[in-house]
PDB file of C-alpha atoms in Angstrom:
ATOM      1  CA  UNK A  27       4.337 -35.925 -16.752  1.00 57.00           C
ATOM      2  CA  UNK A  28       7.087 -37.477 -15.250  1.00 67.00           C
ATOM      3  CA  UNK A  29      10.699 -39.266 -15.918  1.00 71.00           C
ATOM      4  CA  UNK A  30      13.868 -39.741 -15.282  1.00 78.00           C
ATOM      5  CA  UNK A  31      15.294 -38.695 -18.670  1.00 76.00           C
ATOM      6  CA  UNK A  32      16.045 -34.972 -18.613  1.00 76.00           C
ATOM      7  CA  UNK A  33      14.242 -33.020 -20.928  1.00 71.00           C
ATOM      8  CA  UNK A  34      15.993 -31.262 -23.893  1.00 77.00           C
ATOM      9  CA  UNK A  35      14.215 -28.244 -25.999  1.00 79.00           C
ATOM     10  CA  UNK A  36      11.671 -27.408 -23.426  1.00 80.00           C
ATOM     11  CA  UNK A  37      10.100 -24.091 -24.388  1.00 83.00           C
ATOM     12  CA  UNK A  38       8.947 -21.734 -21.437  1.00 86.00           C
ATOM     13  CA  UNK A  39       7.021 -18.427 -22.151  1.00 89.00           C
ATOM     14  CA  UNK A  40       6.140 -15.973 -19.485  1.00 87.00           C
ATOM     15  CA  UNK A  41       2.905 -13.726 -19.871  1.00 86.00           C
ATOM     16  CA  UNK A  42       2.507 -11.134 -17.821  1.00 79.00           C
ATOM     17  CA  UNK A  43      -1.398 -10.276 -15.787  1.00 79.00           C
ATOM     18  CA  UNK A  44      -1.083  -6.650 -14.991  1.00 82.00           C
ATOM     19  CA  UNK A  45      -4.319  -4.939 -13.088  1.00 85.00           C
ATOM     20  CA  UNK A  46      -5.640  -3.073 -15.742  1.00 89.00           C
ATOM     21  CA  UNK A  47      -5.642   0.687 -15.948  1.00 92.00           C
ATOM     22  CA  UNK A  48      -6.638   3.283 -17.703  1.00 94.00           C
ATOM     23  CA  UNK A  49      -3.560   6.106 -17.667  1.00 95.00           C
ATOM     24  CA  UNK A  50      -5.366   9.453 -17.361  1.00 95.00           C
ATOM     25  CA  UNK A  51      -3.571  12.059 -19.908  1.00 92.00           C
ATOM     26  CA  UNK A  52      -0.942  14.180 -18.789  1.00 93.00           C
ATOM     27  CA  UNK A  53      -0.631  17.006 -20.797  1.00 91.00           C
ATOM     28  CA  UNK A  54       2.636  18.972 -20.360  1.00 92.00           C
ATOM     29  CA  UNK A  55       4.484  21.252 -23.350  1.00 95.00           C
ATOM     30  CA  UNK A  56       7.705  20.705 -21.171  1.00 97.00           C
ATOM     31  CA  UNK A  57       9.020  17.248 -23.115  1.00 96.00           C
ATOM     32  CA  UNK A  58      11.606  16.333 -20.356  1.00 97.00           C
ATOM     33  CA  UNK A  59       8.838  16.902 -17.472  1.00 96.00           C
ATOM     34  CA  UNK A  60       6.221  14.562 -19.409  1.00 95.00           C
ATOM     35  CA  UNK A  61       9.384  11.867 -20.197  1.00 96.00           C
ATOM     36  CA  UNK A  62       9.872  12.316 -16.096  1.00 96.00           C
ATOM     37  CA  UNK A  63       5.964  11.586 -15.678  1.00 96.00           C
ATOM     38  CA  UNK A  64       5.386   8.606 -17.842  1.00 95.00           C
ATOM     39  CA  UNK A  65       8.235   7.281 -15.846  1.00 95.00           C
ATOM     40  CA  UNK A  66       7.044   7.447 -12.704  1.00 94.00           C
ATOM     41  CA  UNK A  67       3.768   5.713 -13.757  1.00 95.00           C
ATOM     42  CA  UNK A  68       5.851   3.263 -15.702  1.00 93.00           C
ATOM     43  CA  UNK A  69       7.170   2.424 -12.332  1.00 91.00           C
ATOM     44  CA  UNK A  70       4.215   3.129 -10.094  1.00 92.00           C
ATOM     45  CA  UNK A  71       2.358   0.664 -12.314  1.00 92.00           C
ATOM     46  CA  UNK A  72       5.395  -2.000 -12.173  1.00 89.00           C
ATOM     47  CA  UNK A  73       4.476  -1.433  -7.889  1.00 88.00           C
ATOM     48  CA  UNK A  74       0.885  -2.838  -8.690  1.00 88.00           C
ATOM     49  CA  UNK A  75       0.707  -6.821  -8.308  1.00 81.00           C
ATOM     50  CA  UNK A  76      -1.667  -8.142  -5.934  1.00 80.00           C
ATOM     51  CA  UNK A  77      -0.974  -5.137  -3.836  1.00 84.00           C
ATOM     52  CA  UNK A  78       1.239  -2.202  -3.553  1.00 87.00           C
ATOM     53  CA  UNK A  79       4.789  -2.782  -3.211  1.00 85.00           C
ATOM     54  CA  UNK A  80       7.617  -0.742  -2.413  1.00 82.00           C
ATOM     55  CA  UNK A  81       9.373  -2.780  -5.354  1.00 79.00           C
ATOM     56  CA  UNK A  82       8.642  -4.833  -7.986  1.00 76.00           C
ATOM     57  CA  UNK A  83      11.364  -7.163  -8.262  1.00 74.00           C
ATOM     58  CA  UNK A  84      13.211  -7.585  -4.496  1.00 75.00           C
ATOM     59  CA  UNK A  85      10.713  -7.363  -1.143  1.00 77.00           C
ATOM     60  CA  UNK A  86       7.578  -6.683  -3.168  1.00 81.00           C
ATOM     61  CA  UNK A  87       6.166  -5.680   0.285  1.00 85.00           C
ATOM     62  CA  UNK A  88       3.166  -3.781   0.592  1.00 87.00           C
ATOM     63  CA  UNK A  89       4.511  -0.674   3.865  1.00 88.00           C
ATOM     64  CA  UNK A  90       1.471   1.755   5.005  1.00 90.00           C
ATOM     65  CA  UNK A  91       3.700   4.603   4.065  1.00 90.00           C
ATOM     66  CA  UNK A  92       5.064   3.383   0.779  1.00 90.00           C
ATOM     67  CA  UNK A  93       1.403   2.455  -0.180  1.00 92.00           C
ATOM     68  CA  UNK A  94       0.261   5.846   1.116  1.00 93.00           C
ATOM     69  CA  UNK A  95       2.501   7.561  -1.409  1.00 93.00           C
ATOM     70  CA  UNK A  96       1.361   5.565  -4.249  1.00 94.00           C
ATOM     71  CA  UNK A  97      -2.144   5.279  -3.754  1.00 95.00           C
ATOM     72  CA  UNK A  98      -2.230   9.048  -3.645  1.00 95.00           C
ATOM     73  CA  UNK A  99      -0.323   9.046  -6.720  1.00 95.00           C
ATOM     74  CA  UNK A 100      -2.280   6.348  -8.823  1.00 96.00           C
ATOM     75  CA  UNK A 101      -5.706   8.943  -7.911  1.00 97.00           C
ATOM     76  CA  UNK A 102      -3.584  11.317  -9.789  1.00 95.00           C
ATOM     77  CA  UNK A 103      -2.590   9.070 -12.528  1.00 96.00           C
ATOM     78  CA  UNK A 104      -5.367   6.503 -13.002  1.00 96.00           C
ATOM     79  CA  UNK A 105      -8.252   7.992 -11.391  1.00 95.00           C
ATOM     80  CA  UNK A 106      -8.815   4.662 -10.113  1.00 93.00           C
ATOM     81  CA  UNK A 107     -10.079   3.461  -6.575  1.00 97.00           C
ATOM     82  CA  UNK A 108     -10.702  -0.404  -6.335  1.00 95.00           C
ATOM     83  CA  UNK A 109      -7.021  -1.124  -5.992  1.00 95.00           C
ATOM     84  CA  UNK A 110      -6.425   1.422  -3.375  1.00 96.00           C
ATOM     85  CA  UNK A 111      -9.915   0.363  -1.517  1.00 97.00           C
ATOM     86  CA  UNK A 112      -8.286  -3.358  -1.583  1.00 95.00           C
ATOM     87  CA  UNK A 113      -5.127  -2.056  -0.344  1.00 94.00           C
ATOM     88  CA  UNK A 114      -6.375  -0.039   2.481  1.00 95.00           C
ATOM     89  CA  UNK A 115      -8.876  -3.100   3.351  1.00 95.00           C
ATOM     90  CA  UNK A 116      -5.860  -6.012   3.940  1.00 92.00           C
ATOM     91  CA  UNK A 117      -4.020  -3.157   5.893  1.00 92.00           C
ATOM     92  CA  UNK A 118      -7.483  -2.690   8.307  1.00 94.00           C
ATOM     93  CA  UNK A 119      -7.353  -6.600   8.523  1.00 92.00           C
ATOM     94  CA  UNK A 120      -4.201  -6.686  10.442  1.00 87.00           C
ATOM     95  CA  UNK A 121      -5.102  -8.248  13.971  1.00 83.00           C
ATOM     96  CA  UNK A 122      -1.733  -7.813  15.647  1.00 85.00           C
ATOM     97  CA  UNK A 123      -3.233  -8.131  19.802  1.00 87.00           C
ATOM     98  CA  UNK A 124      -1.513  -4.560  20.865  1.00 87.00           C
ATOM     99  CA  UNK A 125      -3.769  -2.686  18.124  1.00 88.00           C
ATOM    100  CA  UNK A 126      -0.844  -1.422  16.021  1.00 88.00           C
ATOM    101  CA  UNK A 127      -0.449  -2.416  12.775  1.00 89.00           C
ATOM    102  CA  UNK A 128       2.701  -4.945  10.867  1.00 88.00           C
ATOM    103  CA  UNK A 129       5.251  -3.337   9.652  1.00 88.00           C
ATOM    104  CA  UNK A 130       4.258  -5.454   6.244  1.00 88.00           C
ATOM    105  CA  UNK A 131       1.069  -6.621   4.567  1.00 78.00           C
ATOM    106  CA  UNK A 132       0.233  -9.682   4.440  1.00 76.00           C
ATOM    107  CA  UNK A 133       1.945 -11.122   6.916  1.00 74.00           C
ATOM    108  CA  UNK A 134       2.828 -11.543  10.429  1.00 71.00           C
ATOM    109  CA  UNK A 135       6.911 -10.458  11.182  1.00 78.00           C
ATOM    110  CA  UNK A 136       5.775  -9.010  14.519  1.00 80.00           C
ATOM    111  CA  UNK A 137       7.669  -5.696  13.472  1.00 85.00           C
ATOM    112  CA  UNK A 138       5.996  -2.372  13.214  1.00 86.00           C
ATOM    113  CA  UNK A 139       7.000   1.208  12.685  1.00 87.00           C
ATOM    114  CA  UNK A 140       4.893   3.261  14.888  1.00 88.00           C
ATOM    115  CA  UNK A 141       4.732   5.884  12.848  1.00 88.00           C
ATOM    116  CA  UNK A 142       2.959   4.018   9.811  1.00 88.00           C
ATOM    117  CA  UNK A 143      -0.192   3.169  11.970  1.00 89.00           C
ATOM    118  CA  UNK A 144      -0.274   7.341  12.555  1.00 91.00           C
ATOM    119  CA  UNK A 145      -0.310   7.331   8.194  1.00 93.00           C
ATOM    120  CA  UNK A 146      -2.890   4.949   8.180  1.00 94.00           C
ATOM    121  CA  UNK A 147      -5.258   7.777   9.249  1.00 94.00           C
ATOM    122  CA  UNK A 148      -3.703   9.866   5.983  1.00 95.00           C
ATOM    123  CA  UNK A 149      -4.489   6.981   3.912  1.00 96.00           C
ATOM    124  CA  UNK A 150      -8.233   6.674   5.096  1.00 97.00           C
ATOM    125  CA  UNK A 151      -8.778  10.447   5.355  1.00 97.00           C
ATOM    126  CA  UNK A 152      -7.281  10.496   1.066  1.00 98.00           C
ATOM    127  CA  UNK A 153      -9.487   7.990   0.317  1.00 98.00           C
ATOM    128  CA  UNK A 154     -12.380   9.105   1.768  1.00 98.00           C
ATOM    129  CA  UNK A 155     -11.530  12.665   0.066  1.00 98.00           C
ATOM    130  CA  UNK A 156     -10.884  11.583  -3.138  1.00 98.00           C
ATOM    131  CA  UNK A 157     -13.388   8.369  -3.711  1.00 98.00           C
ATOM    132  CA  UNK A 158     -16.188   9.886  -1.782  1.00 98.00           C
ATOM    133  CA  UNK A 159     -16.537   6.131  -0.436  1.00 98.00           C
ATOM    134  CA  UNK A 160     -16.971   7.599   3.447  1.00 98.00           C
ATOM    135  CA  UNK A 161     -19.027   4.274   3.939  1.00 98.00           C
ATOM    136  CA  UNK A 162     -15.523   2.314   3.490  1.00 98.00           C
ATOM    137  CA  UNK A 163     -13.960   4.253   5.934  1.00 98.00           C
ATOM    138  CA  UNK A 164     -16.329   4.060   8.014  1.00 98.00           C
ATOM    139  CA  UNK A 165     -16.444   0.393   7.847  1.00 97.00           C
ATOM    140  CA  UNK A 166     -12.543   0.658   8.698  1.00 97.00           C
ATOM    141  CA  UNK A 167     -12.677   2.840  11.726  1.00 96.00           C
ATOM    142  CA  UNK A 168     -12.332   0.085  13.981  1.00 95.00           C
ATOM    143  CA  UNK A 169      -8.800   0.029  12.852  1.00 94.00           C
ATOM    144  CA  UNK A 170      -8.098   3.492  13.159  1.00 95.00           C
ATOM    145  CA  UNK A 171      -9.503   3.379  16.640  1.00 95.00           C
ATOM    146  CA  UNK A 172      -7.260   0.298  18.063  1.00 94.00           C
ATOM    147  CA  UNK A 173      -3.735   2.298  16.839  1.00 93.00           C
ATOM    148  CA  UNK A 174      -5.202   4.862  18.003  1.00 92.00           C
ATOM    149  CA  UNK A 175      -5.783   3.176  21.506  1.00 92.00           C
ATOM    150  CA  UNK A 176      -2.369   1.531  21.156  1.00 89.00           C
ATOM    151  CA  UNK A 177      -0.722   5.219  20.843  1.00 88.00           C
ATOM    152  CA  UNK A 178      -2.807   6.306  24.079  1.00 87.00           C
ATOM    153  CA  UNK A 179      -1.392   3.524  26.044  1.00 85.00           C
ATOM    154  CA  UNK A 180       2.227   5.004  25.496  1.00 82.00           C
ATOM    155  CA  UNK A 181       1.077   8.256  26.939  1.00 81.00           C
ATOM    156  CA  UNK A 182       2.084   8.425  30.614  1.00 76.00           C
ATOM    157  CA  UNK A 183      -0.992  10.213  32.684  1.00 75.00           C
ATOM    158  CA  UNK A 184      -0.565  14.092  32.339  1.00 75.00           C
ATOM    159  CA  UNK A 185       1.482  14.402  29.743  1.00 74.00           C
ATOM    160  CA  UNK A 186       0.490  14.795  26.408  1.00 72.00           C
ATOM    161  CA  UNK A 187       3.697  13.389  24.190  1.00 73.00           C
ATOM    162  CA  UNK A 188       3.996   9.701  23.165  1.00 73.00           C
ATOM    163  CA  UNK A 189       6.888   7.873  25.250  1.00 72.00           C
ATOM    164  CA  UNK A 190       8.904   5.409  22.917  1.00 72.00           C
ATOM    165  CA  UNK A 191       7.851   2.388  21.700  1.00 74.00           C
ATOM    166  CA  UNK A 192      10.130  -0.494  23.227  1.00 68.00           C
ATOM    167  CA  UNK A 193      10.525  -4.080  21.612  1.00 60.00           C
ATOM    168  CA  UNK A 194       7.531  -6.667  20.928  1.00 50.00           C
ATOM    169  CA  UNK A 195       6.937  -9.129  23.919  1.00 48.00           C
TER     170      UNK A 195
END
């Protein structure tokens, strides 16, 4: 459709497409601590769009740590591991040439927070823990060995600590 005239009593409805889950029960005789739960998986499922995000309505950025947290969390609350298999798989796609991992997935902002490509271990080791699914992580292990590599390479011979990270080149 198109013209020059502008339209007058246009209608617009949103519908929202939310991943389905299944809430596991909570059972607490506490009434403030269960308000306090359903909450937080109000807003843990209001983090769950295409993938994790550290908020629904400003970045919507999917961070290894943030997602760490909440993956963890949605075992808890939905029992449920195709979202956080998903997850974990775009963060083992990352193909930044130094073997760390982007600060943000997806994308490519060249930033990184060493520290997050150390969690991405915690994040396979959960899953593997609490899905069972050692084949996945297994199939991801080339990613835990390249940050792994990338750490080494800030090692100085003898010495055993990590020197700082400096800026991307």
């Amino acid at each position: 459709f198109r013209s020059d005239e502008p339209l007058e009593d246009i209608e617009i409805d949103i519908y929202p497409r939310n991943y389905p889950l299944n809430v596991l029960p909570f059972e607490c005789e506490d009434e403030e601590l269960k308000r306090i739960y359903d909450v937080c998986v109000e807003t843990l499922k209001l983090c769950l769009h295409e993938h994790y995000e550290d908020c629904p309505w400003r970045e919507q950025a999917m961070y290894v740590m943030d997602s760490r947290n909440q993956i963890l969390c949605g075992y808890y609350a939905f029992g449920e591991f195709e979202f956080p298999r998903a997850a974990i798989k775009l963060m083992a796609e990352d193909r930044r040439e130094d073997g760390m991992l982007n600060i943000t997935y997806p994308g490519a902002s060249g930033l990184v927070i060493p520290s997050f490509g150390l969690h991405f271990y915690t994040v396979a080791r959960e899953y593997g823990d609490y899905s069972g699914d050692w084949d996945f992580v297994r199939e991801i292990f080339h990613k835990l060995e390249s940050v792994l590599e990338a750490f080494k390479k800030q090692m100085r011979e003898g010495e055993k600590l990590i020197n700082l990270f400096g800026p991307a080149e």
